[in-house]
Coordinates of C-alpha atoms in Angstrom, one line a residue:
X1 CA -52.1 63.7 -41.9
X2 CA -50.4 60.6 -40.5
X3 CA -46.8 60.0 -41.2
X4 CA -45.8 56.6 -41.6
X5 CA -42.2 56.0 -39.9
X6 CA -39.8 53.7 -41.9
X7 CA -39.5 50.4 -40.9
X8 CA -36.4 47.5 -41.3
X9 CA -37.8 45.4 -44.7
X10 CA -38.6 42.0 -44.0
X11 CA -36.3 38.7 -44.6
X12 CA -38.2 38.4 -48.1
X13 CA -38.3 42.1 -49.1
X14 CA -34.7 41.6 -48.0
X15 CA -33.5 39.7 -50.5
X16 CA -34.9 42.1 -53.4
X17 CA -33.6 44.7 -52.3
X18 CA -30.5 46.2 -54.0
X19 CA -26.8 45.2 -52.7
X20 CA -26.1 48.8 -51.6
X21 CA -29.9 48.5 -49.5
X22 CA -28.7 45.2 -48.2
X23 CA -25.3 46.0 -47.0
X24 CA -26.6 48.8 -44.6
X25 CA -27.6 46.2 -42.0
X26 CA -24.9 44.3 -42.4
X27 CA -22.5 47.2 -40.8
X28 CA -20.2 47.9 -37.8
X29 CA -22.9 49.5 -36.1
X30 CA -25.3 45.9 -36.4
X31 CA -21.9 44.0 -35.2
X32 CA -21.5 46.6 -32.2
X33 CA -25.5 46.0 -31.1
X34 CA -26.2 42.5 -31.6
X35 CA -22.6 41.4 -29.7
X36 CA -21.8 41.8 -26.4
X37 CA -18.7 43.5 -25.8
X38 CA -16.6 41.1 -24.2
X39 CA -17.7 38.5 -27.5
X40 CA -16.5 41.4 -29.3
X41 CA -13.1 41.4 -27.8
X42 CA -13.2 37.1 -28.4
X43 CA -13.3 36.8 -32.0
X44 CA -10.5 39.1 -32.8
X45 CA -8.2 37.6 -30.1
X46 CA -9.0 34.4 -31.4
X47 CA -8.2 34.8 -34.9
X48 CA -5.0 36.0 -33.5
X49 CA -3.9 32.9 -31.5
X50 CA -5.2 30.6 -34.8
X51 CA -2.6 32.5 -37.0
X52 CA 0.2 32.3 -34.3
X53 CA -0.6 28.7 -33.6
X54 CA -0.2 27.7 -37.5
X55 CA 2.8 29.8 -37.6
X56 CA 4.5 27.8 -34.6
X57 CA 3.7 24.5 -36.6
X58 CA 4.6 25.7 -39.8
X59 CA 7.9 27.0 -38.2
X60 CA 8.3 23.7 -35.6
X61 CA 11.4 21.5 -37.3
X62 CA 10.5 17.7 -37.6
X63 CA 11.4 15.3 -35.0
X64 CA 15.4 13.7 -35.6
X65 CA 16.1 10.2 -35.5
X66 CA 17.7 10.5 -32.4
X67 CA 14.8 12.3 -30.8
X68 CA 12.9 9.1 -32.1
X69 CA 15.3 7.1 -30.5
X70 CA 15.3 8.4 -27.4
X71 CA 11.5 8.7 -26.8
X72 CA 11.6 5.4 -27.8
X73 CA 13.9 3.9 -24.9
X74 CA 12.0 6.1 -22.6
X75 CA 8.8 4.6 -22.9
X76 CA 10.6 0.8 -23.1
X77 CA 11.8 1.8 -19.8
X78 CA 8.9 2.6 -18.4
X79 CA 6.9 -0.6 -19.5
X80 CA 9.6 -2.7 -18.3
X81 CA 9.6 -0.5 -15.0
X82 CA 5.7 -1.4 -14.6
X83 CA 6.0 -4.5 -15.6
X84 CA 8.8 -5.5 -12.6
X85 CA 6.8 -3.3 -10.5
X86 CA 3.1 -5.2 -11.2
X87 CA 5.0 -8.6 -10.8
X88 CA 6.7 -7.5 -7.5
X89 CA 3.2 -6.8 -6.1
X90 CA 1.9 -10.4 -7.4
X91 CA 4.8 -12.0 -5.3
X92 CA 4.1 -9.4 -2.4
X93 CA 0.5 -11.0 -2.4
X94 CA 1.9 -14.3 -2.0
X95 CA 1.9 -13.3 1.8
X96 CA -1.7 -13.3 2.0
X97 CA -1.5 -17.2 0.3
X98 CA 1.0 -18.1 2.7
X99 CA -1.1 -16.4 5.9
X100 CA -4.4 -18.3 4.8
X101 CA -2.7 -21.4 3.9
X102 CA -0.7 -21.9 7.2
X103 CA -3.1 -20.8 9.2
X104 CA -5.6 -23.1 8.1
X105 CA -3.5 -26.2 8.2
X106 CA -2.6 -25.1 11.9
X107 CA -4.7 -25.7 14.9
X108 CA -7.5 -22.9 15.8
X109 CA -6.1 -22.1 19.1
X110 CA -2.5 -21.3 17.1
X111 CA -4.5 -19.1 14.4
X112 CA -3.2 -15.7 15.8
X113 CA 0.9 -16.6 16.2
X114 CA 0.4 -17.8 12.8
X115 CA -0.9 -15.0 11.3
X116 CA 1.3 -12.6 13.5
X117 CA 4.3 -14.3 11.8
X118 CA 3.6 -14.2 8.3
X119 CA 2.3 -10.6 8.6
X120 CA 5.8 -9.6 10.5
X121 CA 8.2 -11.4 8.6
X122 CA 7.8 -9.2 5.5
X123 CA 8.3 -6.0 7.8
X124 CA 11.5 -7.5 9.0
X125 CA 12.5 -8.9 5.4
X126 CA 12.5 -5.6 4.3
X127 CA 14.8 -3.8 7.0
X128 CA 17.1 -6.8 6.7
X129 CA 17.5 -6.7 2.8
X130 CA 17.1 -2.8 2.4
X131 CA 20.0 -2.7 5.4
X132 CA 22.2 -5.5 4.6
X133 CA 21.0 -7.9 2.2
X134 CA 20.8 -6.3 -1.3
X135 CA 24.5 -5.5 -0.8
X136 CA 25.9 -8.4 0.4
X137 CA 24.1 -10.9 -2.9
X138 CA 24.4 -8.1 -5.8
X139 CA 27.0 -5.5 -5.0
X140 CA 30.6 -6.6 -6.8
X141 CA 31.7 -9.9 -5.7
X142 CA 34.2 -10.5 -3.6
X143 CA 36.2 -13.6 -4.6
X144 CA 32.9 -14.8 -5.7
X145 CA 31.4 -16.0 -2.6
X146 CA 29.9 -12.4 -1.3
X147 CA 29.4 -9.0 -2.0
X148 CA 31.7 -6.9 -1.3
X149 CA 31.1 -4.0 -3.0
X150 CA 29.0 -2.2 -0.2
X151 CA 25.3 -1.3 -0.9
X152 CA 24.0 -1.4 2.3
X153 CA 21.2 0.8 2.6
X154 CA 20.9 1.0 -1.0
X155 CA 24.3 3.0 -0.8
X156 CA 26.7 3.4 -3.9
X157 CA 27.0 4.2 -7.2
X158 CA 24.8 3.1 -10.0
X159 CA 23.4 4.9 -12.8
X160 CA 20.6 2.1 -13.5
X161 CA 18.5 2.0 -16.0
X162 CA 21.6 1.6 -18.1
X163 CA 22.5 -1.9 -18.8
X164 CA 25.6 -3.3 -20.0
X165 CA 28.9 -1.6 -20.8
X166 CA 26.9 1.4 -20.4
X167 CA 26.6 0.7 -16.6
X168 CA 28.7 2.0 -14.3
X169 CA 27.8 1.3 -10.1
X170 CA 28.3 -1.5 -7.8
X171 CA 25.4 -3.8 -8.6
X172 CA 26.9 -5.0 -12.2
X173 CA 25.5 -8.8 -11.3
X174 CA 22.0 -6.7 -12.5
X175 CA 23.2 -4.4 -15.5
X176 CA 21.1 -6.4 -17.3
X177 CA 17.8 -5.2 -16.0
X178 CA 17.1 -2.5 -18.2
X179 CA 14.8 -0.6 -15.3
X180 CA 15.6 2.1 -12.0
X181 CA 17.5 0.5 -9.2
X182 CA 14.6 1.1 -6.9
X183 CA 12.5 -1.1 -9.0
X184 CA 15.4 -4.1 -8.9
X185 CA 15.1 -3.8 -5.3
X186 CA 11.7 -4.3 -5.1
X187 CA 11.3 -7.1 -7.0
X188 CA 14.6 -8.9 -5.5
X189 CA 12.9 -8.3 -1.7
X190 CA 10.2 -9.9 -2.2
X191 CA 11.7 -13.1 -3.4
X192 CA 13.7 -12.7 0.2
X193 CA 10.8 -12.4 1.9
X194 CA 9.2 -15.6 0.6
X195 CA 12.3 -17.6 1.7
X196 CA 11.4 -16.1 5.2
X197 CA 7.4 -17.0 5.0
X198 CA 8.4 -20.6 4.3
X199 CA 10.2 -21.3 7.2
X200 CA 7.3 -20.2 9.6
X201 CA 5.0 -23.3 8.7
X202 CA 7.9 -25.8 9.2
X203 CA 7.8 -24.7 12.7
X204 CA 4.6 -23.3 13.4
X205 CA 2.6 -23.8 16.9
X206 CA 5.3 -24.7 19.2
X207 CA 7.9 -21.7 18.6
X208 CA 8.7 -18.4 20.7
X209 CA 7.3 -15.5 18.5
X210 CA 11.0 -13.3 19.3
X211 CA 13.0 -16.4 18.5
X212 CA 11.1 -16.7 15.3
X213 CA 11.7 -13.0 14.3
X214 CA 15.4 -13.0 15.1
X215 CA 15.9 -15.9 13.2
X216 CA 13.9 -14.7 9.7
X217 CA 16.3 -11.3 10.4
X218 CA 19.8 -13.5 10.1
X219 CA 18.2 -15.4 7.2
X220 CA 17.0 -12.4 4.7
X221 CA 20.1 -10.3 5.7
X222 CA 22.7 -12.8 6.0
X223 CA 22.6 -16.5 4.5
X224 CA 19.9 -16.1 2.3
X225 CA 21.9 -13.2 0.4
X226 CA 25.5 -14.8 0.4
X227 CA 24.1 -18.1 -1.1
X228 CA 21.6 -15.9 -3.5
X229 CA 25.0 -14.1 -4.6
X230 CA 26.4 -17.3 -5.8
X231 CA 24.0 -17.6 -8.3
X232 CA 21.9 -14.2 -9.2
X233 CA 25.0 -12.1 -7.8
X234 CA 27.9 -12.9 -9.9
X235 CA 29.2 -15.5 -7.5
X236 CA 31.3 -18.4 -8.2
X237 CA 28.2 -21.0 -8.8
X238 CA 27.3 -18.4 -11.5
X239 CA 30.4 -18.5 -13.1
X240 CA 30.2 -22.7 -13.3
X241 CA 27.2 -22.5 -15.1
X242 CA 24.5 -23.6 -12.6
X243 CA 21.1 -21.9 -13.9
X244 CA 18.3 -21.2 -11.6
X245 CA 15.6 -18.9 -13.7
X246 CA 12.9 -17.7 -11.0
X247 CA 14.3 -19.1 -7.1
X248 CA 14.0 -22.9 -7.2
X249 CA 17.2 -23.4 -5.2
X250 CA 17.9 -19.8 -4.4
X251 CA 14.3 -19.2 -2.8
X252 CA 12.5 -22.4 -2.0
X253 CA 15.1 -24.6 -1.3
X254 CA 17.1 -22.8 1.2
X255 CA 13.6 -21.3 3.0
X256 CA 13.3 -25.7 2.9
X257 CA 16.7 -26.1 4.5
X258 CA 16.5 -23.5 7.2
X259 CA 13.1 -24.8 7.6
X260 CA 14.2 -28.5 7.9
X261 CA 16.9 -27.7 10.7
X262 CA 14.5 -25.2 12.6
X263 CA 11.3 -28.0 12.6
X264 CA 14.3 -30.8 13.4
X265 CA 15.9 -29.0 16.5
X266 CA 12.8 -27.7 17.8
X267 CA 11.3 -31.1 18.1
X268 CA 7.5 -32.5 17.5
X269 CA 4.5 -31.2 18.6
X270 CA 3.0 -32.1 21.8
X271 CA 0.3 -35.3 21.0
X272 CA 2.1 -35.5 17.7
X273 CA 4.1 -39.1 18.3
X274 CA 2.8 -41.9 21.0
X275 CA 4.7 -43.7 23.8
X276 CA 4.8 -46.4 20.8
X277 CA 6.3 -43.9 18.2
X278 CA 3.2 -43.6 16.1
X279 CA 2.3 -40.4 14.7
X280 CA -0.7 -38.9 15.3
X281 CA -3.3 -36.8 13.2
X282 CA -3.5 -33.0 14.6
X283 CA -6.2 -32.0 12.1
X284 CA -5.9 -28.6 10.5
X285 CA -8.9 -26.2 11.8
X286 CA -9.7 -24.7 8.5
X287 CA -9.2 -26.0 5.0
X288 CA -11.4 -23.6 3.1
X289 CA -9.0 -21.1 4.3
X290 CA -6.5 -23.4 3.6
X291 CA -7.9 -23.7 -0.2
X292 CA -8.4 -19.9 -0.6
X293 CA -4.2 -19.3 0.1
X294 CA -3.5 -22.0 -2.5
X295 CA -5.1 -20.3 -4.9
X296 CA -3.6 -16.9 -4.2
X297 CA 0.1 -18.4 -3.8
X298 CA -0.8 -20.0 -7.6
X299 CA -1.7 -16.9 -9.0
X300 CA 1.5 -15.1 -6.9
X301 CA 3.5 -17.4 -9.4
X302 CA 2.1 -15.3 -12.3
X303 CA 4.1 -12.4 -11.0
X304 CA 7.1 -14.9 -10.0
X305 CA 8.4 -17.1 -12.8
X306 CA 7.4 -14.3 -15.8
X307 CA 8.2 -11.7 -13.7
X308 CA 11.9 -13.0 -13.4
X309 CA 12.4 -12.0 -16.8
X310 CA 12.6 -8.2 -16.0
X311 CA 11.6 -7.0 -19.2
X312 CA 8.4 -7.1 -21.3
X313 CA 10.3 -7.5 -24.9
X314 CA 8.0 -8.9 -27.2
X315 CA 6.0 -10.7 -24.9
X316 CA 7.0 -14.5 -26.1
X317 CA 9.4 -15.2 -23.3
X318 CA 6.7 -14.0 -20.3
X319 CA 4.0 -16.3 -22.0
X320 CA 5.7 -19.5 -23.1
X321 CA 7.1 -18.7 -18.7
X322 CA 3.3 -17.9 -17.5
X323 CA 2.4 -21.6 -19.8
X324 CA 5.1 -23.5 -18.5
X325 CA 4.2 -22.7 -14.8
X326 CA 0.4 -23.1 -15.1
X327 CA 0.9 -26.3 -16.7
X328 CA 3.6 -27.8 -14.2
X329 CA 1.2 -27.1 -11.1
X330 CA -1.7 -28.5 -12.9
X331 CA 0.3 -31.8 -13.2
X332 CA 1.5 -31.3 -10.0
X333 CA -2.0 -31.4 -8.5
X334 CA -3.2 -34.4 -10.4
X335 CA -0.7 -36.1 -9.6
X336 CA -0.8 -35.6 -5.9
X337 CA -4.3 -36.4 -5.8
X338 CA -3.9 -39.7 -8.1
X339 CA -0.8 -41.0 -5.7
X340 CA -2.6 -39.9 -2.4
X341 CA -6.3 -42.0 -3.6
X342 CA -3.8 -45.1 -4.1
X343 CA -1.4 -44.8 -1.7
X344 CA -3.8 -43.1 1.2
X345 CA -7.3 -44.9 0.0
X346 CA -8.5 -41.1 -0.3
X347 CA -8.0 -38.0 -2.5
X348 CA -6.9 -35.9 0.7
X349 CA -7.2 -32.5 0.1
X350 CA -4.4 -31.1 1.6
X351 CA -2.2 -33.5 -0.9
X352 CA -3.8 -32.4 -3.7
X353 CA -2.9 -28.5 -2.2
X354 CA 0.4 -29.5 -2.0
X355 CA 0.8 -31.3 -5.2
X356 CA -0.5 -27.7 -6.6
X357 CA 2.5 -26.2 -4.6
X358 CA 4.8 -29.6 -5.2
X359 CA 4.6 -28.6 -9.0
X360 CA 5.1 -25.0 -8.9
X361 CA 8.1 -25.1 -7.2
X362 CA 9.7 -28.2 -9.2
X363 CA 9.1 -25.8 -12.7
X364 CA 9.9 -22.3 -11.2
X365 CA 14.0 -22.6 -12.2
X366 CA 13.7 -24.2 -15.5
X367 CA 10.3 -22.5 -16.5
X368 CA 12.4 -20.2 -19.2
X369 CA 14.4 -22.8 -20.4
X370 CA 12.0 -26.1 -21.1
X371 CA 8.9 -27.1 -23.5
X372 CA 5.6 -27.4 -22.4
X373 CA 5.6 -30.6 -22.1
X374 CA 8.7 -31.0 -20.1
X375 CA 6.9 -28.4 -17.7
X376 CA 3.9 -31.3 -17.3
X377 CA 7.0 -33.8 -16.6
X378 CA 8.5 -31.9 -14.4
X379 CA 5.2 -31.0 -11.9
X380 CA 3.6 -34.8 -12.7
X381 CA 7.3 -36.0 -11.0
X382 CA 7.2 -33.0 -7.9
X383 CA 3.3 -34.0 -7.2
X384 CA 4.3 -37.8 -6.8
X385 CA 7.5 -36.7 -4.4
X386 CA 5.4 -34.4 -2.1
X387 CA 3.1 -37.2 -1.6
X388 CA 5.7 -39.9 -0.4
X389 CA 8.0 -37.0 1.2
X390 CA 5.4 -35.9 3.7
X391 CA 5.2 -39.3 5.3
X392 CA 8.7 -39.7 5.2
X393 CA 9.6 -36.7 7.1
X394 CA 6.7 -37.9 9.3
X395 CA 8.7 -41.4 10.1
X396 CA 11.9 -39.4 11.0
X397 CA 9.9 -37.7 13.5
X398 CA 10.3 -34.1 11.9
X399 CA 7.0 -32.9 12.8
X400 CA 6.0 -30.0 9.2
X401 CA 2.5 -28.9 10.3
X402 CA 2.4 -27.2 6.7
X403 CA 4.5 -30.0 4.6
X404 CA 7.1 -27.0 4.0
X405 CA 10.2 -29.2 4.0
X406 CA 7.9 -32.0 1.4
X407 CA 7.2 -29.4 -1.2
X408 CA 9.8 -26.4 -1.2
X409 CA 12.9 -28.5 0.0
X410 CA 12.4 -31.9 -1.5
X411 CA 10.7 -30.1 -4.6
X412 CA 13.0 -27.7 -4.7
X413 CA 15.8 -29.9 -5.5
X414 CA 14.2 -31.9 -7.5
X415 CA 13.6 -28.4 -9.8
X416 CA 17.2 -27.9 -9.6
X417 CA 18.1 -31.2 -11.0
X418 CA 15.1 -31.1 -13.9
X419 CA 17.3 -27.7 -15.6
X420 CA 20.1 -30.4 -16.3
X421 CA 17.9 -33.0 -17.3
X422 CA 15.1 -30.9 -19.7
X423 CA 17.0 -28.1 -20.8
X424 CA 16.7 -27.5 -24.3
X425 CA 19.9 -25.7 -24.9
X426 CA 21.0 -22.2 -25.8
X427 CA 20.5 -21.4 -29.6
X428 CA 21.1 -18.6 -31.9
X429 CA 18.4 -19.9 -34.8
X430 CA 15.2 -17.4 -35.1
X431 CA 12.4 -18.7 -33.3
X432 CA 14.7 -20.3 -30.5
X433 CA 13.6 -20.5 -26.5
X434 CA 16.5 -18.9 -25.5
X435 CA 20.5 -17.7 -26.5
X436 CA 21.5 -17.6 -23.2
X437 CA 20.9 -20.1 -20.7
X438 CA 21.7 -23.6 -19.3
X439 CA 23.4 -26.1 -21.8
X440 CA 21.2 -28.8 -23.6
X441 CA 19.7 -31.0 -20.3
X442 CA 20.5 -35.0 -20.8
X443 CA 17.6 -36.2 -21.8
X444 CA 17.8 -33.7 -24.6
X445 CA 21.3 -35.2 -26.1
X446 CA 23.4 -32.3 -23.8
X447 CA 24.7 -35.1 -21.8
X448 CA 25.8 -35.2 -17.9
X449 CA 27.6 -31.5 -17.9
X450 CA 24.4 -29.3 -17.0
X451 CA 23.5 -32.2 -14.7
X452 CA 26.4 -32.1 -12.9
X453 CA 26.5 -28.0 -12.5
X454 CA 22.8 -28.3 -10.9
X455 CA 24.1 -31.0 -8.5
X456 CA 26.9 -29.2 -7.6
X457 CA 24.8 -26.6 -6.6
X458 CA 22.0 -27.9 -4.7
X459 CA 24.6 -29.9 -2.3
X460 CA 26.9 -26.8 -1.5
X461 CA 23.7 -24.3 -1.5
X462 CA 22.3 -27.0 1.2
X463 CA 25.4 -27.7 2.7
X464 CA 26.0 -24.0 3.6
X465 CA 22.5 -23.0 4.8
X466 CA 22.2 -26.1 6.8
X467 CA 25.3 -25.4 8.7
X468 CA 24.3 -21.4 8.9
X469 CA 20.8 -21.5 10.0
X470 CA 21.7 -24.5 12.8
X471 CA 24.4 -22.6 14.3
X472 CA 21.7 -19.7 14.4
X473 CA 18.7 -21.7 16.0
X474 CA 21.0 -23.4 18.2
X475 CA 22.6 -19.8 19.5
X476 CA 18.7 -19.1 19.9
X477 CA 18.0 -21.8 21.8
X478 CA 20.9 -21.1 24.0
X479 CA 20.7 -17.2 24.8
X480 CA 16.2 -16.9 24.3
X481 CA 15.4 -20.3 24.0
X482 CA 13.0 -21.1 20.9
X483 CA 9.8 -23.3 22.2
X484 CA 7.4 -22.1 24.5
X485 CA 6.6 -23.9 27.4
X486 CA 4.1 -27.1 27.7
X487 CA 1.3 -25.2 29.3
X488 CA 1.7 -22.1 26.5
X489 CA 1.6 -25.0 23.8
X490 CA -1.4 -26.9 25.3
X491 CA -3.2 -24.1 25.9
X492 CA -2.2 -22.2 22.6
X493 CA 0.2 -19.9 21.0
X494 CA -3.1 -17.4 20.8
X495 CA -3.2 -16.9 24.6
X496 CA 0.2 -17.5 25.9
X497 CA 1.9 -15.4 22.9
X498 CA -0.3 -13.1 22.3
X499 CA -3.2 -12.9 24.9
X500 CA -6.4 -12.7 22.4
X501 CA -8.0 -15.8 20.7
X502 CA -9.0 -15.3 16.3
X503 CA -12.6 -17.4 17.4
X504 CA -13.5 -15.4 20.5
X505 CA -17.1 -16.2 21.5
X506 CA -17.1 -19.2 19.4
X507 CA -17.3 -22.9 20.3
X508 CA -14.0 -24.6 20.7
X509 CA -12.7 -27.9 19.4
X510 CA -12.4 -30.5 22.0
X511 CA -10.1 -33.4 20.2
X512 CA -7.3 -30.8 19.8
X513 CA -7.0 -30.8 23.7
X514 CA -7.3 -34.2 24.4
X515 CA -4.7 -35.2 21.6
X516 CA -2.3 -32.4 23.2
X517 CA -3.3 -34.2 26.6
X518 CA -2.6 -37.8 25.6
X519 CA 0.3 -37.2 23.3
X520 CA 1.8 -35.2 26.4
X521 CA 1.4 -37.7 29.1
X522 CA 2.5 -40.8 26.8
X523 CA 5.5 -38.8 25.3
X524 CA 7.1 -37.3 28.7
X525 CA 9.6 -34.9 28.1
X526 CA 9.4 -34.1 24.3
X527 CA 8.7 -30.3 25.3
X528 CA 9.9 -30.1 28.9
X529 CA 13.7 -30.1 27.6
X530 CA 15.6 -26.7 27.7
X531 CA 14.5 -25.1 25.1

């Protein structure tokens, strides 16, 4: 006889079967088969670390006020931190405006010496502020004219990112700046290099490459810092009441002075002026290029005028700035181009390029404090200057390849004057521009008083750099000399400064050598001097 073996009741028989049937395969010994034993080990440990877990959070006491607080001021730091940092690199890329937009108003055969400056002059900005110049315009004054508090190298006490009372260091002309001091110098050096950058068109394709890098090293660590202390550093203008928001004076306008005395002592280009005194055109090689680093330098702005503000807050300030600016340099460009097609009988590109500049520069120190529409005033006005200012300095015989000294000197002033004359005035009242700032402009019902604070400044800011930078080109010219010889300026600044060419292997332009070759022979001596 067979014997049948028992056999594990199906899913259906299953569920008819009796509780005490049913629990039999629901035992250890099915757990300890159908698991592995390292899944056997999980479950157990995690059930541990759930009931730990919710113990902790049970336990965990709730967050004080004061931790609240401080979490809080953390992460504000930190925003405004980025926010500085973000805007330092937008002014940084200004460089690569500045390189396109000289080069390409140069000559071809001057391409490399252009480019070889503006890429070097930031490398030298920063030893000379890091070294000297941060110290000398923002340590504690000294009588109000300099720094005298030390910071060289960065050197000295300063517990930044406190502001106000709560600070305690040497650079209290910046307790206000509620971000690390690494991140104040930053942002201040590349406002010092720009000052630098400018003066390199003024005297582009006739000057010694060594003179040219000396010179940008006594301007970012010396002049440029005691005059930038008057006004950002605590300094005695400061204390008058002259406002300058983003650089107008303390940037553009001294880069515009040194620029103005190194273009005037170096004397015009060869071919530039006849036998008769006419000037002649020495057409720029590349305006596309030209084109492309107006766009970059107006974007750079972006990171400029909002980014002078330091701090994110709630955002109104940075936008009604970032408004303000965009709307000035439209105006400003119009406004070239309009004056240039009636004055010059056609809209001339590189007019309308610098009316783009012209009003840029004319808004960037009163871009916190005006309305909108002031803003349009203000770049309309610098867009018509740059156009009549150009052939001005073209009559006096100051030869500006670039129109440096047209838009960031004669702008630059003009900028400084518009705070006194647009200024809407400080106010406590909800919904107000600003609480702290330049008094109520003239044409605003403040009267002459602001007016008279901005003059005072631009003359003695002026006066001082003009004397400063001439005694340092002319010690140049005396020890190094500062312009190359006629043969390295006929030939080009590519070959004799720097023996390569930017266009190797392509065909050159003819005109630019026969212009060099007339203007030479009909203007003897305008290069041959000592220099």
């Amino acid at each position: 006889m067979i014997t049948k073996l028992p056999s594990k009741p199906s899913a259906r028989r299953r569920q008819r079967l009796a509780p005490t049937q049913t629990n039999q395969w629901r035992s250890l010994d099915w757990y300890s088969r159908k698991l592995s034993p390292s899944a056997q080990a999980c479950i157990p440990l995690a059930l541990i670390i759930v009931l730990i877990w919710g113990y902790e959070a049970f336990a965990q006491a709730a967050p004080t006020l004061a931790d609240v607080a401080k979490t809080t001021e953390t992460l504000k730091v930190g925003l405004d931190t980025m926010w500085v940092l973000v805007a330092g690199m937008l002014v940084f890329f200004m460089n690569a405006g500045f390189c396109m937009l000289e080069t390409g108003f140069c000559r071809q055969k001057n391409a490399v010496n252009v480019l070889s400056k503006n890429l070097i002059v930031f490398a030298l900005s920063t030893i000379a502020f890091w070294a000297i110049g941060f110290g000398l315009m923002f340590s504690t004054t000294g009588g109000g004219f300099i720094g005298g508090g030390g910071g060289f190298f960065l050197a000295g006490a300063d517990n930044s990112p406190a502001t106000g009372d709560a600070y305690q260091g040497i650079f209290s002309a910046l307790n206000w700046a509620g971000v690390p001091l690494l991140a104040k110098f930053f942002f201040q050096l590349v406002f010092a290099g720009t000052a630098a950058t400018i003066v390199s068109g003024a005297v582009a394709e006739r000057i010694k490459f060594m003179s040219f890098l000396i010179f940008s090293f006594l301007l970012v660590g010396i002049a440029y810092p005691i005059t930038g202390h008057w006004i950002w550093g605590g300094g005695w203008l400061q204390t008058l009441g002259f406002w300058d928001f983003a650089g107008t004076t303390v940037v553009h306008s001294v880069g515009g002075w040194a620029a103005l005395m190194g273009a005037a002592i170096l004397g015009p280009r060869l071919g530039k002026y006849g036998a008769d005194g006419h000037s002649n055109a020495l057409p720029a090689h590349n305006m596309s290029i030209a084109t492309l680093g107006t766009l970059i330098l107006w974007l750079g702005w972006f990171g400029f005028n909002p980014g002078s503000t330091m701090a994110v807050g709630d955002g109104s300030l940075i936008s009604h700035i970032a408004i303000t600016t965009n709307t000035a340099g439209a105006f400003g460009g119009l406004a070239a181009t309009i004056t240039a097609w009636l004055y010059l009988g056609k809209p001339d590109l590189s007019m309308i390029i610098n009316g783009i500049l012209a009003g840029l520069v004319s808004v960037t120190a009163a871009c916190a404090f005006v309305t909108v529409p002031a803003a349009a005033v203000i770049g309309t006005i610098g867009g018509v200057l740059v156009v009549f200012a150009v052939g001005f300095f073209d009559k006096i015989k100051v030869d500006d390849p670039v129109g440096a000294t047209s838009v960031h000197l004669v702008c630059g002033v003009w900028g400084t004057l518009a705070v006194g004359l647009f200024a809407v005035g400080p106010s406590d009242v909800a919904g107000a521009l600003y609480s702290a700032g330049p008094k109520a402009g003239l044409f605003l019902g403040g009267g002459i008083e602001q007016l008279w604070h901005q003059f005072v400044g631009v003359m003695t800011v002026g006066g001082f750099t003009v004397l400063v930078s001439t005694i340092f080109w002319f010690i140049l010219k005396s020890t190094l000399g500062i312009r190359v010889t006629e043969e390295e300026e006929f030939i080009g600044l590519d070959i004799g400064e720097h023996g390569m060419e930017a266009y190797a292997g392509f065909v050159k332009d003819s005109t630019s050598s026969n212009s060099d070759l007339s203007g030479g022979m009909g203007n003897p001596g305008v290069a041959s001097q000592n220099y």
